[in-house]
Coordinates of C-alpha atoms in Angstrom, one line a residue:
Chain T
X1 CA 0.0 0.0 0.0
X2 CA 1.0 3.3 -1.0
X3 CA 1.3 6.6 1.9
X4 CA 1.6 9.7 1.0
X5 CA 5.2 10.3 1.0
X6 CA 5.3 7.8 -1.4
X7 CA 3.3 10.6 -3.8
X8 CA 4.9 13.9 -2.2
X9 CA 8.3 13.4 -2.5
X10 CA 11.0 12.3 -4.9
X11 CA 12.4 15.6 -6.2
X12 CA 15.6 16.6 -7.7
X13 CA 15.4 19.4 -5.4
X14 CA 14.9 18.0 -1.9
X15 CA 13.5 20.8 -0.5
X16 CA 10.3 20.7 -2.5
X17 CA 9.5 17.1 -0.9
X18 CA 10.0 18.9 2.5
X19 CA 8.1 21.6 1.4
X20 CA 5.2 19.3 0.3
X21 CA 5.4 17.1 2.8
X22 CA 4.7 19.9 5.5
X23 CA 2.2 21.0 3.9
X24 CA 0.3 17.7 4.1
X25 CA 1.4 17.1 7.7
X26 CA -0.3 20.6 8.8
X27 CA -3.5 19.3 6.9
X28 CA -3.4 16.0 9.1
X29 CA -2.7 18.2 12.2
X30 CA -5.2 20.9 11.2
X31 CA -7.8 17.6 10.8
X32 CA -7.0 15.8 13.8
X33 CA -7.6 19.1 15.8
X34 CA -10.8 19.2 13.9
X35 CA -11.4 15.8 14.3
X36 CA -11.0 16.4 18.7
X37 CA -13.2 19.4 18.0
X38 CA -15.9 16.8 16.8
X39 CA -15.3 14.6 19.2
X40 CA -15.2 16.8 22.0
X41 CA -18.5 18.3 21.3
X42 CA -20.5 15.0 21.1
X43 CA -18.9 14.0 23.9
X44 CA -20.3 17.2 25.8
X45 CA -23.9 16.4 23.9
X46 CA -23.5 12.6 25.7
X47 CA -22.9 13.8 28.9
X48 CA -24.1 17.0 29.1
X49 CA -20.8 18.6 29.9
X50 CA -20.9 22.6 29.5
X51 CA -17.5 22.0 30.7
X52 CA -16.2 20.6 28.1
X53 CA -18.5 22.0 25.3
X54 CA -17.0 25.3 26.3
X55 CA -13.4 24.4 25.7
X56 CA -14.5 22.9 22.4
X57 CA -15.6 27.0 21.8
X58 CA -12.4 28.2 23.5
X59 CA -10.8 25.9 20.8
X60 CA -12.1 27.4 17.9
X61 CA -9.5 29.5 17.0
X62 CA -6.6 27.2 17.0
X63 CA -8.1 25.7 13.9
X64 CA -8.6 28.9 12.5
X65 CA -5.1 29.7 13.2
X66 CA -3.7 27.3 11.7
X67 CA -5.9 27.8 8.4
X68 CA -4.0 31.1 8.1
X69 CA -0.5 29.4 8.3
X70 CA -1.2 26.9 6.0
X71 CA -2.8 29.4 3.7
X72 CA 0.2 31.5 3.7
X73 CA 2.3 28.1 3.0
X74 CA 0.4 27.1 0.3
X75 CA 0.7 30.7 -1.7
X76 CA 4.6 30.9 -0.8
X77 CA 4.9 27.2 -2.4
X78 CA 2.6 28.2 -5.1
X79 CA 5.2 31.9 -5.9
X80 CA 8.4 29.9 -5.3
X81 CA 8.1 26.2 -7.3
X82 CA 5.3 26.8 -9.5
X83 CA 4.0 23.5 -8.9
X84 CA 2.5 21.8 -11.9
X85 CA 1.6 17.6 -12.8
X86 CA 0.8 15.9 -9.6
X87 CA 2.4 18.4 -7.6
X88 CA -0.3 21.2 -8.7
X89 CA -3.0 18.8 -8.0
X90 CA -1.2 18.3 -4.1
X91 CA -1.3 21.9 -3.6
X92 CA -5.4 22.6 -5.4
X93 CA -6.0 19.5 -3.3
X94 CA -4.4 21.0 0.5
X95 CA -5.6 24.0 -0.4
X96 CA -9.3 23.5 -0.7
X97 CA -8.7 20.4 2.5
X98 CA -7.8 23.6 4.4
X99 CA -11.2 25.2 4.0
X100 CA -13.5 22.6 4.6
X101 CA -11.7 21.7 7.8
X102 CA -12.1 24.9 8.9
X103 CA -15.6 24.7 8.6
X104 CA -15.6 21.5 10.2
X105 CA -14.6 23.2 13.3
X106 CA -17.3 25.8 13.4
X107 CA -19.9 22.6 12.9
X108 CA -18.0 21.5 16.2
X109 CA -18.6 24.9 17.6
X110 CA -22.2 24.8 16.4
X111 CA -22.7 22.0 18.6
X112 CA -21.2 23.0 21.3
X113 CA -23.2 25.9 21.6
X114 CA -26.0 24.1 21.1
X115 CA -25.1 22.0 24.3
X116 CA -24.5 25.5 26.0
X117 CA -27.8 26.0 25.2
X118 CA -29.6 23.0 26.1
X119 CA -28.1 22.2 29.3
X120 CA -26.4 25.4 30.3
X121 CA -28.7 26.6 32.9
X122 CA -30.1 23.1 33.7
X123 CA -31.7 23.7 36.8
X124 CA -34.1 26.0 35.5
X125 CA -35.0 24.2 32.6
X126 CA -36.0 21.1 31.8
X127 CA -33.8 18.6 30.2
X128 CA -34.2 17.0 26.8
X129 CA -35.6 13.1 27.2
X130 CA -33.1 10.5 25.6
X131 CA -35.3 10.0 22.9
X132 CA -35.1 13.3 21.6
X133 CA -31.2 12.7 21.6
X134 CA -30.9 9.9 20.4
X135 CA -31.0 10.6 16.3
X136 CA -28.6 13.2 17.0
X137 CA -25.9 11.0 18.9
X138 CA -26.1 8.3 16.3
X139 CA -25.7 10.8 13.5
X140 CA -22.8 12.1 15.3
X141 CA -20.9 8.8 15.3
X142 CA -21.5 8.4 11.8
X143 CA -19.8 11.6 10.9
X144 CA -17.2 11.6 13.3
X145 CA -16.0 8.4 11.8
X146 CA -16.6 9.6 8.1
X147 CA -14.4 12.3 9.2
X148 CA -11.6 9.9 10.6
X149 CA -11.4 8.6 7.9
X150 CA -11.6 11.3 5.4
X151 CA -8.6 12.4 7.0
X152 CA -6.7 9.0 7.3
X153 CA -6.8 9.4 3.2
X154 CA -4.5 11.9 3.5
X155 CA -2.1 9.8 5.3
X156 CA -2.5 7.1 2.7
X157 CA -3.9 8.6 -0.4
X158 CA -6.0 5.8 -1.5
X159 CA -8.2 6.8 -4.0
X160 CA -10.3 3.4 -3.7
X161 CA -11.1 4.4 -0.2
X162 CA -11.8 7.4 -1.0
X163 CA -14.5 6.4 -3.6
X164 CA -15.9 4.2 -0.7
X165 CA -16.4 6.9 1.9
X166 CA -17.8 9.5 -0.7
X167 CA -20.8 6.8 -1.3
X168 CA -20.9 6.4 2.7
X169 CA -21.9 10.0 2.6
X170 CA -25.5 9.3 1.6
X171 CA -25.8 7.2 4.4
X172 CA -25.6 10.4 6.5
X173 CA -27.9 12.2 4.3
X174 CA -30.2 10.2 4.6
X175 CA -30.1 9.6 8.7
X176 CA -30.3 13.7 8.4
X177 CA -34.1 13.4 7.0
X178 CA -34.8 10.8 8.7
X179 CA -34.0 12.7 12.4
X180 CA -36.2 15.3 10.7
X181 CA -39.1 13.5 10.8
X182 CA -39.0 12.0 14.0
X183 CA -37.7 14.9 15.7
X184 CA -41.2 16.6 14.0
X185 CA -43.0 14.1 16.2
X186 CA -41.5 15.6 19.1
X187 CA -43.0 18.9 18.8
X188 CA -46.3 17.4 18.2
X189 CA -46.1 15.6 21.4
X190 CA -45.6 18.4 23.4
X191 CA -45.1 22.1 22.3
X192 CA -42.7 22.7 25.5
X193 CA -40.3 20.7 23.4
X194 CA -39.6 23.2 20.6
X195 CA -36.9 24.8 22.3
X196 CA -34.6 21.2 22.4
X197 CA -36.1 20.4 19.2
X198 CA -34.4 23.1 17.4
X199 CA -30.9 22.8 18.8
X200 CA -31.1 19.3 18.1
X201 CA -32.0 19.9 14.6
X202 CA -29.5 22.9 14.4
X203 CA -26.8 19.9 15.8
X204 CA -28.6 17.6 13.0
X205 CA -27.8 19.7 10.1
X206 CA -24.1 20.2 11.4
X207 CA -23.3 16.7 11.2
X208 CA -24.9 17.0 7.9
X209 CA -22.6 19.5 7.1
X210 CA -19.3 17.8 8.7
X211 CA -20.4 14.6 6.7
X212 CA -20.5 17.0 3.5
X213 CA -16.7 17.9 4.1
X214 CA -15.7 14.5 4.8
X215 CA -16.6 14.1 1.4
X216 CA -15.2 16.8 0.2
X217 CA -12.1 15.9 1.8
X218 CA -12.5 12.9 -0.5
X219 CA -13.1 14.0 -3.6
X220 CA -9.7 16.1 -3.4
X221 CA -8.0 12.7 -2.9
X222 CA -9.5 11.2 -6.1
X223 CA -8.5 14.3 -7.6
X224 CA -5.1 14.7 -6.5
X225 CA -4.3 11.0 -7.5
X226 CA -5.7 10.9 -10.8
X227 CA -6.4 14.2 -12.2
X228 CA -9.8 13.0 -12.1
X229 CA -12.5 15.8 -10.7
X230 CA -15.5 14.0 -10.0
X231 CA -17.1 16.6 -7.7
X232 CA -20.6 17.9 -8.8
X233 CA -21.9 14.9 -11.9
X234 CA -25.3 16.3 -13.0
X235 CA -23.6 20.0 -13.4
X236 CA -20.5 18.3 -15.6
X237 CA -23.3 16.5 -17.8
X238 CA -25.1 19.0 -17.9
X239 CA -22.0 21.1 -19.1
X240 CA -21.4 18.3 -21.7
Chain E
X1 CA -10.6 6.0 -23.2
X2 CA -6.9 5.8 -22.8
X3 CA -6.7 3.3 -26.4
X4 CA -8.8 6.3 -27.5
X5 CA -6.3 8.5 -26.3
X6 CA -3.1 6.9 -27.4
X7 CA -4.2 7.8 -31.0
X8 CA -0.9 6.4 -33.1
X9 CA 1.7 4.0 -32.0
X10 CA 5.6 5.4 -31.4
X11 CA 8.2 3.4 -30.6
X12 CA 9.6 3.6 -27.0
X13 CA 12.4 1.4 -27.1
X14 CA 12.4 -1.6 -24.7
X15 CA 15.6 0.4 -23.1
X16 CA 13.4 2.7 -21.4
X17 CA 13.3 2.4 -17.8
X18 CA 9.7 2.4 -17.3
X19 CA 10.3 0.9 -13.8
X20 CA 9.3 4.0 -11.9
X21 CA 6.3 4.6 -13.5
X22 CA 5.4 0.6 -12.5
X23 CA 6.7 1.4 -8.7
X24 CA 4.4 4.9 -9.0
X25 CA 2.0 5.4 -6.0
X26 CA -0.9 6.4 -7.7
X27 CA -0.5 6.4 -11.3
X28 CA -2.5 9.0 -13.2
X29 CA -3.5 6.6 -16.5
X30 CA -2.1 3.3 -16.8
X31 CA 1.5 3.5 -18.0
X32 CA 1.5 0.3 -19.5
X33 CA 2.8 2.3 -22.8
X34 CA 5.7 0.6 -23.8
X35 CA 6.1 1.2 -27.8
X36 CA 3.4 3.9 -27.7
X37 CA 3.7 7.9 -28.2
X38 CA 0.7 8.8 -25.7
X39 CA -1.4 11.7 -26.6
X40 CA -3.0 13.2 -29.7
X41 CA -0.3 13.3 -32.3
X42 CA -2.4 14.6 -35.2
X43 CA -4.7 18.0 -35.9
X44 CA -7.5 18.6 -37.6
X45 CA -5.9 21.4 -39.6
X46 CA -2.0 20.1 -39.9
X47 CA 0.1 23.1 -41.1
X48 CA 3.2 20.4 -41.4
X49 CA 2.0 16.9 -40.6
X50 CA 5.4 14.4 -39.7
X51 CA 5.1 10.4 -39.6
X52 CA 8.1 8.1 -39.0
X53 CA 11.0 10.8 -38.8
X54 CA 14.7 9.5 -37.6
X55 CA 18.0 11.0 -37.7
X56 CA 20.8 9.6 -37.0
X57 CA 24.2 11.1 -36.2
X58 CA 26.6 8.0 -37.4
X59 CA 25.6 5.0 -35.6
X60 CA 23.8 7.3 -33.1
X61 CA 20.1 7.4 -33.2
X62 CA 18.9 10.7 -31.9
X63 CA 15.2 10.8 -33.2
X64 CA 13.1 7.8 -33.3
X65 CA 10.1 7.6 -35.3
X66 CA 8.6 10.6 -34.3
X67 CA 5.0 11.0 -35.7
X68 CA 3.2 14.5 -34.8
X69 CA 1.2 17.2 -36.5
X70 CA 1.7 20.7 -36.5
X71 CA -1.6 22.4 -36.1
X72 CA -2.3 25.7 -38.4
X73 CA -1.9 28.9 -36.3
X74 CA -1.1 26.6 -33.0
X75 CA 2.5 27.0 -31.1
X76 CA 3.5 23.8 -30.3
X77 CA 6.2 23.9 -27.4
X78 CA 8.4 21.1 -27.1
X79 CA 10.3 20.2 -23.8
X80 CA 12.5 17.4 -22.8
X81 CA 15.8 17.0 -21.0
X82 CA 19.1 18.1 -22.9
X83 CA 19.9 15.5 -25.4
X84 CA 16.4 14.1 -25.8
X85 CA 16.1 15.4 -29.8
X86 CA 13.9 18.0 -29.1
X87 CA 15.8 20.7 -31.0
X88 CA 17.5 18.2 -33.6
X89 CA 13.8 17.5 -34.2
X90 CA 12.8 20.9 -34.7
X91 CA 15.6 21.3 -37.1
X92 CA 14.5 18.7 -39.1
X93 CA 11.4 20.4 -40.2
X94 CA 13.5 23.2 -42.4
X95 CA 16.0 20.7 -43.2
X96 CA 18.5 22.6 -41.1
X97 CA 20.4 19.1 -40.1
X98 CA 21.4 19.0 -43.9
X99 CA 24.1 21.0 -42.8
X100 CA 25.5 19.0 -40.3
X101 CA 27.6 16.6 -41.6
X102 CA 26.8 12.7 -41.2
X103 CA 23.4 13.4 -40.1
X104 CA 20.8 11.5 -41.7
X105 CA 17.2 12.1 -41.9
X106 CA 14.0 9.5 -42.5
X107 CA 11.0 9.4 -42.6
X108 CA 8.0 11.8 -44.5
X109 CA 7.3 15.4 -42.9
X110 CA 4.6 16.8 -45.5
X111 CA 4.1 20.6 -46.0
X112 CA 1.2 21.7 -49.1
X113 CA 1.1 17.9 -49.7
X114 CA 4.6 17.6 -50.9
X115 CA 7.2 15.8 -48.5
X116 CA 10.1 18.3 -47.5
X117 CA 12.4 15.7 -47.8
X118 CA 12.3 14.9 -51.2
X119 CA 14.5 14.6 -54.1
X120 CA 15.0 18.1 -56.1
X121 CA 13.0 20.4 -52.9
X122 CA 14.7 23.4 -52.9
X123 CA 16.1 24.6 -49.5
X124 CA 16.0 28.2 -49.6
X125 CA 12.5 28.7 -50.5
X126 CA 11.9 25.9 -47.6
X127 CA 13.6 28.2 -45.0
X128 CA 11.5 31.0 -46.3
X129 CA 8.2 29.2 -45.9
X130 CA 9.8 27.3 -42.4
X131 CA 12.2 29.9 -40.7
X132 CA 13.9 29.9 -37.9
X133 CA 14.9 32.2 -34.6
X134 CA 17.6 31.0 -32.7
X135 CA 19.0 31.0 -29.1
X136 CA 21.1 33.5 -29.0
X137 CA 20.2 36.8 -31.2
X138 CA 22.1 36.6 -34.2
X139 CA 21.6 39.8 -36.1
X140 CA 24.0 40.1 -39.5
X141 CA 26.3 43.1 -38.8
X142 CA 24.7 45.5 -41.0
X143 CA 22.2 48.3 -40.6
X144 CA 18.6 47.4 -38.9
X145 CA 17.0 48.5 -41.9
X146 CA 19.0 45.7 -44.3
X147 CA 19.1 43.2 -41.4
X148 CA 15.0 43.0 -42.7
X149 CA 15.4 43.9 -45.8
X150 CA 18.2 41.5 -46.6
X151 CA 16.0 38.1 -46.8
X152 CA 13.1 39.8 -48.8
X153 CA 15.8 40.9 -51.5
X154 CA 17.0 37.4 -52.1
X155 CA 14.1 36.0 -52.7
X156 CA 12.7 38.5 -54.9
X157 CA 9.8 39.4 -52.8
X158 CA 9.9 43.3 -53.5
X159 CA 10.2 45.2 -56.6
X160 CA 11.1 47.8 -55.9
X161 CA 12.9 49.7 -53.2
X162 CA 8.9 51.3 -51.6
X163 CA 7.7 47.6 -51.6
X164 CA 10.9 47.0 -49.5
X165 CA 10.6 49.8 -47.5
X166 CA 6.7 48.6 -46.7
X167 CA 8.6 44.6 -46.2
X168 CA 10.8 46.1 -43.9
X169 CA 8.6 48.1 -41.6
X170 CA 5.5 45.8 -41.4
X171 CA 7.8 43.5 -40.6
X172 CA 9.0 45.5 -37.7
X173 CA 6.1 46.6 -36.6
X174 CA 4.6 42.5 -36.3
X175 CA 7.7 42.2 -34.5
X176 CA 6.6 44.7 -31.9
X177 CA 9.8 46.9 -32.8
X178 CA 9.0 49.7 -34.9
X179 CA 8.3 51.9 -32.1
X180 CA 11.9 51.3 -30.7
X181 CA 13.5 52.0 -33.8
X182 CA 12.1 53.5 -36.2
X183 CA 13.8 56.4 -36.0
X184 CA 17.4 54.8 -36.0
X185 CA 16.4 52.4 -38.9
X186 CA 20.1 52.9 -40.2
X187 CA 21.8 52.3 -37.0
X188 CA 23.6 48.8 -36.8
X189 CA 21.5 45.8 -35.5
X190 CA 24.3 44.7 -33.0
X191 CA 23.4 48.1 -31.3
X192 CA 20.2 47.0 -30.2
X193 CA 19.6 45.4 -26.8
X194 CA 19.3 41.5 -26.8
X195 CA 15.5 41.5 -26.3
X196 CA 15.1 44.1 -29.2
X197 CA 18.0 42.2 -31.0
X198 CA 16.1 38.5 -30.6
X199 CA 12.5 41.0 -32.2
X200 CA 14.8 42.1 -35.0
X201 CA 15.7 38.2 -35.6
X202 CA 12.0 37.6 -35.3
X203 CA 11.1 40.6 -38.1
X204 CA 13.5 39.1 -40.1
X205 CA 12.1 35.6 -40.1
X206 CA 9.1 37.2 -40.9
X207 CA 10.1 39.7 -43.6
X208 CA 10.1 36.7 -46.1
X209 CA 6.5 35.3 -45.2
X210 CA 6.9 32.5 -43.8
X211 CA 4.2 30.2 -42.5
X212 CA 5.8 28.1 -39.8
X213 CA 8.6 29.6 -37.4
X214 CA 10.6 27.5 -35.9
X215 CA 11.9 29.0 -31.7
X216 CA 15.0 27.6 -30.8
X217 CA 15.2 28.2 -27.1
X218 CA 14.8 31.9 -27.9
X219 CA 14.1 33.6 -24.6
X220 CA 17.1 31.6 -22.9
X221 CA 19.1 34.6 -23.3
X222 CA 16.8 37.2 -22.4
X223 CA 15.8 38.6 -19.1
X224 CA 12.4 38.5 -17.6
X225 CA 10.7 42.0 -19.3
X226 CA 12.1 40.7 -22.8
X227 CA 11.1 37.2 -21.9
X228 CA 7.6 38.3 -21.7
X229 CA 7.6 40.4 -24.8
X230 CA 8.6 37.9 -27.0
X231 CA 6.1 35.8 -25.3
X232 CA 3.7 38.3 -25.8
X233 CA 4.6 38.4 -29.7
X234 CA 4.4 35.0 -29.7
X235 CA 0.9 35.2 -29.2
X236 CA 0.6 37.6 -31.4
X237 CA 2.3 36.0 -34.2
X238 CA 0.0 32.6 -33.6
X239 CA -2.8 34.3 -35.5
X240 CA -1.1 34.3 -38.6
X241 CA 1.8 31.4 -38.3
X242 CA 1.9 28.0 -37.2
X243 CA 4.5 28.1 -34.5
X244 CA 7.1 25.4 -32.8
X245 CA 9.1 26.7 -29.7
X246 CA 11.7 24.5 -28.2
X247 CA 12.2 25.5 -24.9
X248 CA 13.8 24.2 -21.7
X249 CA 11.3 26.8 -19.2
X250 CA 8.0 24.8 -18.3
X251 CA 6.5 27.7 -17.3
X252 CA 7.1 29.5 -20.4
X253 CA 5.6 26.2 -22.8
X254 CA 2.4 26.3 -20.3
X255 CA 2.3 29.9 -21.3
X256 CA 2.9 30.0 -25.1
X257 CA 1.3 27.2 -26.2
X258 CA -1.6 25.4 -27.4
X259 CA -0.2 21.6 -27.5
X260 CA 3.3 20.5 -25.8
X261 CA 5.6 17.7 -27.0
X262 CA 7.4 16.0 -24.4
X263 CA 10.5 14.2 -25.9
X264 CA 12.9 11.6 -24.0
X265 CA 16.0 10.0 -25.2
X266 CA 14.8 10.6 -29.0
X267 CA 11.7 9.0 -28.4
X268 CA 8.3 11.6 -28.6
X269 CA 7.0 10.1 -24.9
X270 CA 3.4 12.2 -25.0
X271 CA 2.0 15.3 -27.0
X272 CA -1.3 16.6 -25.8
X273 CA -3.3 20.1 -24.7
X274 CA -0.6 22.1 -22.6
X275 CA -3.4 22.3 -19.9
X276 CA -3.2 18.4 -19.9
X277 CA 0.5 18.2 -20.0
X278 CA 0.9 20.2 -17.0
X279 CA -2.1 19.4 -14.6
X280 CA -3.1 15.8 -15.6
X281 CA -0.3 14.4 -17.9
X282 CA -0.9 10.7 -18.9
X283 CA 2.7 9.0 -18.9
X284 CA 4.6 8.7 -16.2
X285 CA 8.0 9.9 -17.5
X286 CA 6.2 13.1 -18.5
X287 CA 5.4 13.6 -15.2
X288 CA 8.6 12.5 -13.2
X289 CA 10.1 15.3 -15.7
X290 CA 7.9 18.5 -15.4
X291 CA 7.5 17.6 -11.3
X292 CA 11.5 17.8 -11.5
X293 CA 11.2 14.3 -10.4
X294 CA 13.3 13.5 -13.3
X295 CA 17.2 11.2 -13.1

C-alpha cells in the first residue's frame, strides 16, 4: 500500500519534498484538531458537559489559526516552485482540505453551543428526554467516523477508499431526514419541546454538514491521485 | 478512453526504464505504454504533418520515429531533458540538419502535400516558408533597416525599393519593434539590446512570409521583461503562423502554447493540450520530468 510520501516526495530538489510534505502534515494536524473538536462536542452532547463544550468554543481559534499558516504556506509554495503535474494537483487538493476543515470546526462549535444551550442553565429548565437525543448521537458517530477517515486518506492517499467513503456520505444524508421527521413528532407531542427540538436539529444539520466535508475531503483525494475531478456529476453532464 | 487517447503507436524502445512509473504510488493513466507515443499526435488542420521521422548522427540514433502534426496557427512547445532530440527534431522540419555533416534524416514530414524531404526540394524557398529564430540573437552586422530587408531581397519578394521599405517596416512593426527603432532604422542591428535584437531576428524571419517559425530556445538569453515580450509576440504571431518553440522553461511552454511535446532519449514520450501536459499528464515519464522528479 501506497502513503503519502510515497506521492509527495522524490524531487531533484529536496526541499520541494520537504516543502510538500509539511504541507500535508499541517493538513493531518489541522484535521486531527478538527477531528477532537468533533469529538469533544458529542462528547459534551452525551454527557451534558458545559465543561467541556466550552473548551470545544475556546478551541475554535486554533483551527482557525492554523488555516492562516497553511494558507500562507500554500501561496509561498505556489510563488516559489510553480507547482504543476501531480504536484499542482497536491497543492489545489491541500488548499481547498484547508477550507473545509475549517468549517468542520465551526460545525464543532455549532454543537457545542447548542449544548451550552440546552443544558447550560439546567436547573431552571428542563432537560431533553433520551429520545429526543438519540438521532442526533447516532448521527454524530456516523460523521465523526466519516471524518476519521476522510482524514486518514490523506495519510494514505488511496483513491479506492476514497471512492468508498464518498458513497458512505449518503448514508448520513439520509439519517439527516430521517431525524427530521422524527424529531417533527416531538413537537407534536408536546409544544414545550420546541426549544430542544431546534438545537437538536441545528446539531442535526451540522453533522450534515461535517459529513459534506468528509466528502469533500474525498473528492480532493480522487483528484489529486488521478487528475480526475468528480465533484458535482449532473452539473459536468449537464456542461457536456 | 486511454486506447482512444493513445491515437498512433511510437516506438519507446524496450531500453526505457519504465520501472518508476510501475513502482508509482498512484499512477494517473495506466502507464503500461511501452512502444506507444501517448497523446494526440495529429490536428485537424495540420500546417506540417510528420510520420516516422529519424535521424541519425553515425551509428547514433537521436530521433526515433517521431509521428506529430503541427496544427495551423497553434505554437506547439516542445520540452525534454538536454539530449532528448527535441531541437534536432525541430531542425529537421526546415532541413536545417542537412548541414550538419553525417546526419541522416528519415522518414515523410509533409508541407502543401509535398514531403520536405524529397528529391529536387529546394532549401532556400523551404527556409523562407519554415524559418527559424535562434538561441542566442544573431543579427548580420549590417544596418537594422538591411538586417530585414536583406531576406526579402533574395528572394525576390519586393520590386522595388517602396515595396521593401513597406517589407521592412511591417515587418518590424509584427515584431513589436517599430516603435523602438524607427527612428534609428540605419543604425547597426548589434546596437540594439538583446530582447530588441532576438524581435529584430523575429522581423527578419518574418520579412520573407513564412508560415511556420521555428523557436529555438529563444528567450534563454533574455531577461524576464524581454522574456515576456517575446512571449507576448508570440501570441501575437500565432494568428497568422503556425508556431514550434523548443524550450527548456516549463512555465514559459504552459504559457505559449496550445499543444506541448514531451520528448525523452529521441523518443516523442506524450503530445497533448498544454493544460493536460501540465495538470493531468498521462505518462509517467512526463510527469517524473515537469514535477522535477526526473534522473
Amino acid at each position: 500500500m501506497s502513503t503519502s510520501a510515497d506521492y509527495l516526495e522524490g524531487h531533484t530538489v529536496r526541499r520541494f519534498d520537504g516543502d510538500l510534505t509539511n504541507l500535508n502534515l499541517m493538513v493531518l494536524e489541522m484535521g486531527g484538531l478538527a477531528v477532537e473538536q468533533c469529538r469533544d462536542a458529542l462528547a459534551a452532547l452525551n454527557a451534558g458537559d458545559v465543561v467541556l463544550a466550552a473548551r470545544v468554543l475556546e478551541r475554535e481559534d486554533q483551527v482557525d489559526a492554523l488555516e492562516l499558516e497553511l494558507d500562507e504556506n500554500i501561496w509561498w509554495l505556489v510563488g516559489k516552485r510553480a507547482p504543476v503535474g501531480r504536484d499542482l494537483r497536491v497543492v489545489v487538493a491541500v488548499s481547498k482540505a484547508v477550507t473545509d476543515l475549517e468549517r468542520v470546526g465551526d460545525e464543532a462549535a455549532r454543537i457545542a453551543r447548542s449544548v451550552k444551550a440546552i443544558y447550560g442553565d439546567a436547573r431552571e429548565r428542563r432537560r431533553p428526554g433520551d429520545k429526543l437525543l438519540r438521532d442526533v448521537q447516532s448521527m454524530g458517530r456516523i460523521a465523526l467516523k466519516v471524518l476519521e477517515e476522510a482524514l486518514a486518506l490523506y495519510d494514505n492517499f488511496d483513491a479506492d477508499k476514497a471512492r468508498a467513503l464518498i458513497e458512505r456520505d449518503r448514508e448520513l444524508d439520509e439519517e439527516f431526514a430521517a431525524s427530521l421527521r422524527r424529531v417533527s413528532t416531538f413537537l407534536l407531542e408536546d409544544a414545550r419541546n420546541v426549544g430542544h427540538v431546534v438545537e437538536v436539529v441545528m446539531m442535526a444539520k451540522a453533522l450534515e454538514r461535517i459529513g459534506d466535508h468528509a466528502r469533500n475531503l474525498a473528492e480532493y483525494v480522487v483528484y489529486l491521485i488521478g487528475g480526475t475531478d468528480i465533484r458535482h456529476p449532473h452539473a459536468r453532464a449537464q456542461a457536456q | 478512453m486511454e486506447s482512444q487517447a493513445i491515437s498512433m503507436k511510437g516506438n519507446l524502445d524496450e531500453q526505457h526504464d519504465l520501472s518508476r512509473a510501475r513502482a508509482a504510488p498512484a499512477p494517473t493513466v495506466s502507464r503500461e505504454t511501452r512502444g506507444q507515443t501517448v497523446g494526440e499526435l495529429r490536428s485537424q488542420s495540420a500546417r506540417m504533418r510528420c510520420t516516422g521521422v529519424n535521424v541519425f548522427y553515425g551509428e547514433k540514433h537521436a530521433v526515433k520515429n517521431v509521428n506529430i502534426d503541427l496544427g495551423n496557427n497553434e505554437v506547439l512547445a516542445m520540452i525534454g531533458p538536454s539530449g532528448c532530440g527535441k531541437t534536432t527534431f525541430l531542425r529537421c522540419l526546415n532541413r536545417m540538419n542537412d548541414t550538419v555533416s553525417g546526419c541522416r534524416v528519415t522518414g515523410e514530414i509533409v508541407m502543401d502535400g509535398k514531403d520536405i524531404n524529397a528529391r529536387g526540394v529546394d532549401v532556400v524557398p523551404l527556409r523562407a516558408q519554415v524559418s527559424m529564430v535562434f538561441q542566442k540573437p544573431n543579427p548580420f552586422p549590417k544596418s537594422i533597416w538591411e538586417n530585414v530587408a536583406f531576406g526579402p531581397r533574395i528572394h525576390g519578394l519586393a520590386q522595388n525599393k517602396v515595396e521593401l521599405d513597406e517589407i521592412v517596416v511591417n515587418s518590424l512593426q509584427r515584431a513589436g519593434l517599430w516603435n523602438e527603432v524607427k527612428d534609428r532604422l540605419h543604425e547597426p542591428g548589434t546596437g540594439l539590446s538583446g530582447g530588441q535584437q532576438q524581435r529584430l531576428c523575429i522581423a527578419r524571419s518574418i520579412a520573407v512570409h513564412p508560415e511556420v517559425i521555428l523557436m529555438d530556445e529563444p528567450c534563454s538569453a533574455l531577461d524576464p521583461i524581454a522574456t515576456a515580450r517575446i512571449e507576448e509576440l508570440i501570441d501575437e504571431l500565432r494568428e497568422n503562423y503556425t508556431i514550434c518553440i523548443v524550450t527548456h522553461s516549463m512555465q514559459q511552454a504552459a504559457r505559449v502554447s496550445q499543444r506541448t511535446a514531451y520528448f525523452h532519449l529521441g523518443d516523442l514520450i506524450e503530445v497533448g493540450d498544454t493544460k493536460q501536459i501540465f495538470t493531468r499528464p498521462q505518462h509517467q515519464l512526463t510527469e517524473d520530468y515537469i514535477t522535477g522528479r526526473f534522473g
